[in-house]
Amino acid sequence: MWRIKCHNTTTRARPARLVLDTGGVTSHHHHEPGPLADASVRTGRVSDAPAVGLVQATVWRAAFADTVPAEVLETFEAPAFASVWRQSLKDPPSPLHRLLVACAGDQVVGFAAIGPAEVTDESVTATDGELAVLAVHPDARRVGHGSRLLNAAADTLRAGDRTAVLAWLPSLDEQSRAFTDAAGLVPDGAWRERVVGPAGETIREVRVRAEL
């Protein structure tokens, strides 16, 4: 897996608040009747691991095609990701670590993984939560699955007494940054270099944050 090479922070700006576009999502994360009445978000199950692995492999291969070495890109295989998710779902690191899946009918088309934030500097507190990853299959985008996942993630973190959410994004990933920015997750001044290749190749990530 990738490893972090270094980490640098600056003074955090005024906290932003998460702006959720629920799109008719009820408290249990199902969509209201309408064109996407079969769209929902639920807690992930061990049996979801193959579908989640497929989504992750598809999304990561496209997202990192121009930023990681070819030999690393080749390791982004659905079965490998599925194996990791299967083990994580069987034995989660903590009660707050959750996998949420977005469904179109019975088909898993996206997922989000959340948990407590790692306290890496004085700006991160014990009540911060982290959105570790959020991904939607390219064929299922622009119909609200990402917003539903983010909404469910915020609800789950809030229920776990988290007061803020943070996430790390590749600095050059304009699509993801536009999505999180629209939701109120804004850069807080922290960045890090993540090692992504055997020769020490790195990509820069920036941290975004919002109050819950």
Tab-separated table of C-alpha atoms in Angstrom:
chain	number	residue	atom	x	y	z
A	1	MET	CA	0.000	0.000	0.000
A	2	TRP	CA	0.994	3.621	-0.365
A	3	ARG	CA	2.853	5.291	2.454
A	4	ILE	CA	3.141	8.902	3.545
A	5	LYS	CA	6.546	10.480	3.116
A	6	CYS	CA	6.049	13.774	4.920
A	7	HIS	CA	3.381	16.026	6.303
A	8	ASN	CA	3.263	19.777	6.704
A	9	THR	CA	0.579	22.044	8.106
A	10	THR	CA	-0.112	25.721	8.356
A	11	THR	CA	-2.577	27.649	10.479
A	12	ARG	CA	-6.105	26.514	9.746
A	13	ALA	CA	-8.556	29.057	8.416
A	14	ARG	CA	-11.980	29.678	9.894
A	15	PRO	CA	-13.847	26.337	10.012
A	16	ALA	CA	-16.283	25.688	7.185
A	17	ARG	CA	-19.546	23.877	7.727
A	18	LEU	CA	-20.599	20.886	5.688
A	19	VAL	CA	-23.359	21.788	3.244
A	20	LEU	CA	-25.394	18.715	2.423
A	21	ASP	CA	-27.464	18.399	-0.732
A	22	THR	CA	-29.771	15.651	0.453
A	23	GLY	CA	-31.745	15.398	-2.749
A	24	GLY	CA	-34.698	13.988	-0.863
A	25	VAL	CA	-32.717	11.607	1.319
A	26	THR	CA	-34.511	10.600	4.501
A	27	SER	CA	-32.886	9.968	7.856
A	28	HIS	CA	-32.248	6.319	6.979
A	29	HIS	CA	-30.540	7.374	3.742
A	30	HIS	CA	-33.115	6.133	1.226
A	31	HIS	CA	-34.206	8.352	-1.653
A	32	GLU	CA	-37.752	9.728	-1.726
A	33	PRO	CA	-40.128	8.468	-4.456
A	34	GLY	CA	-39.196	9.862	-7.848
A	35	PRO	CA	-36.999	9.099	-10.868
A	36	LEU	CA	-34.348	7.526	-8.611
A	37	ALA	CA	-36.675	5.807	-6.167
A	38	ASP	CA	-34.423	2.722	-6.199
A	39	ALA	CA	-31.338	4.714	-5.141
A	40	SER	CA	-30.190	4.222	-1.556
A	41	VAL	CA	-27.245	4.152	0.823
A	42	ARG	CA	-26.773	1.445	3.419
A	43	THR	CA	-24.082	-0.019	5.636
A	44	GLY	CA	-21.710	-2.278	3.744
A	45	ARG	CA	-21.738	-6.039	4.234
A	46	VAL	CA	-19.043	-8.650	3.740
A	47	SER	CA	-20.921	-9.843	0.659
A	48	ASP	CA	-20.460	-6.368	-0.874
A	49	ALA	CA	-16.666	-6.721	-1.000
A	50	PRO	CA	-16.445	-7.882	-4.659
A	51	ALA	CA	-18.655	-5.036	-5.901
A	52	VAL	CA	-16.803	-2.459	-3.810
A	53	GLY	CA	-13.489	-3.800	-5.087
A	54	LEU	CA	-14.695	-3.453	-8.675
A	55	VAL	CA	-15.807	0.146	-8.132
A	56	GLN	CA	-12.518	1.058	-6.451
A	57	ALA	CA	-10.372	-0.548	-9.149
A	58	THR	CA	-12.344	1.159	-11.927
A	59	VAL	CA	-12.260	4.580	-10.278
A	60	TRP	CA	-8.621	4.466	-9.164
A	61	ARG	CA	-7.317	3.248	-12.520
A	62	ALA	CA	-8.937	6.241	-14.192
A	63	ALA	CA	-8.141	8.775	-11.471
A	64	PHE	CA	-4.457	7.874	-11.117
A	65	ALA	CA	-3.650	6.913	-14.710
A	66	ASP	CA	-1.443	9.965	-15.193
A	67	THR	CA	-0.010	10.273	-11.690
A	68	VAL	CA	1.295	6.879	-10.537
A	69	PRO	CA	3.826	4.542	-12.173
A	70	ALA	CA	2.431	1.919	-14.554
A	71	GLU	CA	3.583	-0.942	-12.338
A	72	VAL	CA	1.581	0.506	-9.448
A	73	LEU	CA	-1.476	1.117	-11.625
A	74	GLU	CA	-1.420	-2.554	-12.593
A	75	THR	CA	-1.915	-3.520	-8.944
A	76	PHE	CA	-5.277	-1.745	-8.826
A	77	GLU	CA	-7.214	-4.971	-9.330
A	78	ALA	CA	-10.762	-5.635	-8.153
A	79	PRO	CA	-9.975	-8.964	-6.420
A	80	ALA	CA	-7.116	-7.401	-4.443
A	81	PHE	CA	-9.262	-4.510	-3.246
A	82	ALA	CA	-12.139	-6.894	-2.510
A	83	SER	CA	-9.895	-9.007	-0.289
A	84	VAL	CA	-8.911	-5.965	1.770
A	85	TRP	CA	-12.522	-4.830	2.142
A	86	ARG	CA	-13.683	-8.325	3.054
A	87	GLN	CA	-11.183	-8.491	5.909
A	88	SER	CA	-11.952	-4.936	7.058
A	89	LEU	CA	-15.671	-5.677	7.154
A	90	LYS	CA	-15.115	-8.872	9.106
A	91	ASP	CA	-12.818	-7.180	11.618
A	92	PRO	CA	-13.178	-3.367	11.579
A	93	PRO	CA	-10.449	-1.362	13.361
A	94	SER	CA	-13.019	0.361	15.587
A	95	PRO	CA	-16.797	0.709	15.986
A	96	LEU	CA	-16.654	4.055	14.162
A	97	HIS	CA	-14.971	2.590	11.088
A	98	ARG	CA	-17.797	2.056	8.622
A	99	LEU	CA	-18.223	1.203	4.978
A	100	LEU	CA	-21.274	2.751	3.350
A	101	VAL	CA	-22.439	1.634	-0.079
A	102	ALA	CA	-24.570	3.454	-2.643
A	103	CYS	CA	-26.999	1.225	-4.497
A	104	ALA	CA	-29.050	1.494	-7.665
A	105	GLY	CA	-31.632	-1.138	-6.930
A	106	ASP	CA	-29.594	-4.075	-5.648
A	107	GLN	CA	-26.415	-3.067	-7.483
A	108	VAL	CA	-23.577	-1.438	-5.521
A	109	VAL	CA	-22.420	1.555	-7.591
A	110	GLY	CA	-20.380	3.516	-5.047
A	111	PHE	CA	-18.973	3.486	-1.549
A	112	ALA	CA	-17.568	5.655	1.226
A	113	ALA	CA	-15.298	4.633	4.088
A	114	ILE	CA	-15.231	6.642	7.304
A	115	GLY	CA	-13.631	6.460	10.714
A	116	PRO	CA	-11.987	8.534	13.438
A	117	ALA	CA	-9.358	10.952	12.158
A	118	GLU	CA	-5.736	10.186	12.892
A	119	VAL	CA	-4.377	12.926	15.154
A	120	THR	CA	-1.298	13.953	13.161
A	121	ASP	CA	-0.938	17.558	14.361
A	122	GLU	CA	-2.397	20.015	16.828
A	123	SER	CA	-5.157	21.070	14.435
A	124	VAL	CA	-6.730	17.592	14.485
A	125	THR	CA	-8.789	16.766	17.562
A	126	ALA	CA	-10.067	13.554	19.093
A	127	THR	CA	-13.600	14.438	17.958
A	128	ASP	CA	-12.692	14.757	14.274
A	129	GLY	CA	-13.867	12.122	11.838
A	130	GLU	CA	-12.308	11.228	8.509
A	131	LEU	CA	-13.723	10.434	5.104
A	132	ALA	CA	-11.046	8.003	3.958
A	133	VAL	CA	-12.446	7.433	0.482
A	134	LEU	CA	-15.579	8.155	-1.538
A	135	ALA	CA	-15.980	6.693	-5.016
A	136	VAL	CA	-18.814	6.240	-7.509
A	137	HIS	CA	-18.558	4.089	-10.628
A	138	PRO	CA	-18.214	6.275	-13.759
A	139	ASP	CA	-21.386	4.778	-15.260
A	140	ALA	CA	-23.428	5.834	-12.209
A	141	ARG	CA	-22.314	9.424	-11.745
A	142	ARG	CA	-24.264	12.694	-11.856
A	143	VAL	CA	-27.446	11.189	-10.439
A	144	GLY	CA	-26.818	11.961	-6.761
A	145	HIS	CA	-25.018	8.870	-5.459
A	146	GLY	CA	-22.008	10.898	-4.318
A	147	SER	CA	-24.159	13.387	-2.431
A	148	ARG	CA	-26.125	10.590	-0.786
A	149	LEU	CA	-22.916	8.909	0.323
A	150	LEU	CA	-21.541	12.146	1.754
A	151	ASN	CA	-24.820	12.806	3.549
A	152	ALA	CA	-24.828	9.313	5.056
A	153	ALA	CA	-21.173	9.655	6.056
A	154	ALA	CA	-21.902	12.930	7.847
A	155	ASP	CA	-24.918	11.430	9.634
A	156	THR	CA	-22.892	8.415	10.761
A	157	LEU	CA	-19.950	10.473	11.992
A	158	ARG	CA	-22.277	12.839	13.826
A	159	ALA	CA	-23.996	9.877	15.488
A	160	GLY	CA	-20.549	8.786	16.648
A	161	ASP	CA	-20.038	12.149	18.383
A	162	ARG	CA	-17.708	13.519	15.712
A	163	THR	CA	-17.876	17.305	15.382
A	164	ALA	CA	-15.947	17.736	12.129
A	165	VAL	CA	-14.946	15.730	9.075
A	166	LEU	CA	-11.686	15.871	7.156
A	167	ALA	CA	-10.413	14.188	4.011
A	168	TRP	CA	-7.202	14.028	2.001
A	169	LEU	CA	-7.397	14.677	-1.751
A	170	PRO	CA	-4.775	14.674	-4.507
A	171	SER	CA	-4.006	18.332	-5.148
A	172	LEU	CA	-4.461	17.897	-8.905
A	173	ASP	CA	-7.777	16.024	-8.676
A	174	GLU	CA	-9.976	18.913	-9.784
A	175	GLN	CA	-13.150	16.834	-10.042
A	176	SER	CA	-13.005	15.564	-6.468
A	177	ARG	CA	-11.995	18.952	-5.123
A	178	ALA	CA	-14.915	20.631	-6.910
A	179	PHE	CA	-17.297	18.089	-5.361
A	180	THR	CA	-15.991	18.509	-1.821
A	181	ASP	CA	-15.734	22.284	-2.160
A	182	ALA	CA	-19.401	22.484	-3.167
A	183	ALA	CA	-20.260	20.475	-0.048
A	184	GLY	CA	-18.344	22.861	2.208
A	185	LEU	CA	-15.174	20.810	2.667
A	186	VAL	CA	-12.433	23.365	2.107
A	187	PRO	CA	-8.627	23.233	2.379
A	188	ASP	CA	-7.407	23.864	5.924
A	189	GLY	CA	-3.769	24.530	5.051
A	190	ALA	CA	-2.404	21.015	5.600
A	191	TRP	CA	-0.655	19.015	2.899
A	192	ARG	CA	1.455	15.901	2.600
A	193	GLU	CA	3.489	13.990	0.049
A	194	ARG	CA	2.347	10.399	-0.435
A	195	VAL	CA	4.841	7.916	-1.817
A	196	VAL	CA	3.176	6.051	-4.692
A	197	GLY	CA	6.022	4.281	-6.456
A	198	PRO	CA	8.979	1.978	-5.792
A	199	ALA	CA	11.451	4.704	-6.762
A	200	GLY	CA	10.018	7.158	-4.258
A	201	GLU	CA	7.592	8.877	-6.626
A	202	THR	CA	5.109	11.044	-4.743
A	203	ILE	CA	1.849	12.872	-5.222
A	204	ARG	CA	0.821	15.848	-3.133
A	205	GLU	CA	-2.387	15.658	-1.140
A	206	VAL	CA	-4.231	18.520	0.534
A	207	ARG	CA	-6.519	18.210	3.513
A	208	VAL	CA	-10.070	19.525	3.392
A	209	ARG	CA	-12.295	19.981	6.416
A	210	ALA	CA	-15.782	20.990	7.495
A	211	GLU	CA	-17.648	21.231	10.767
A	212	LEU	CA	-20.570	18.829	11.184
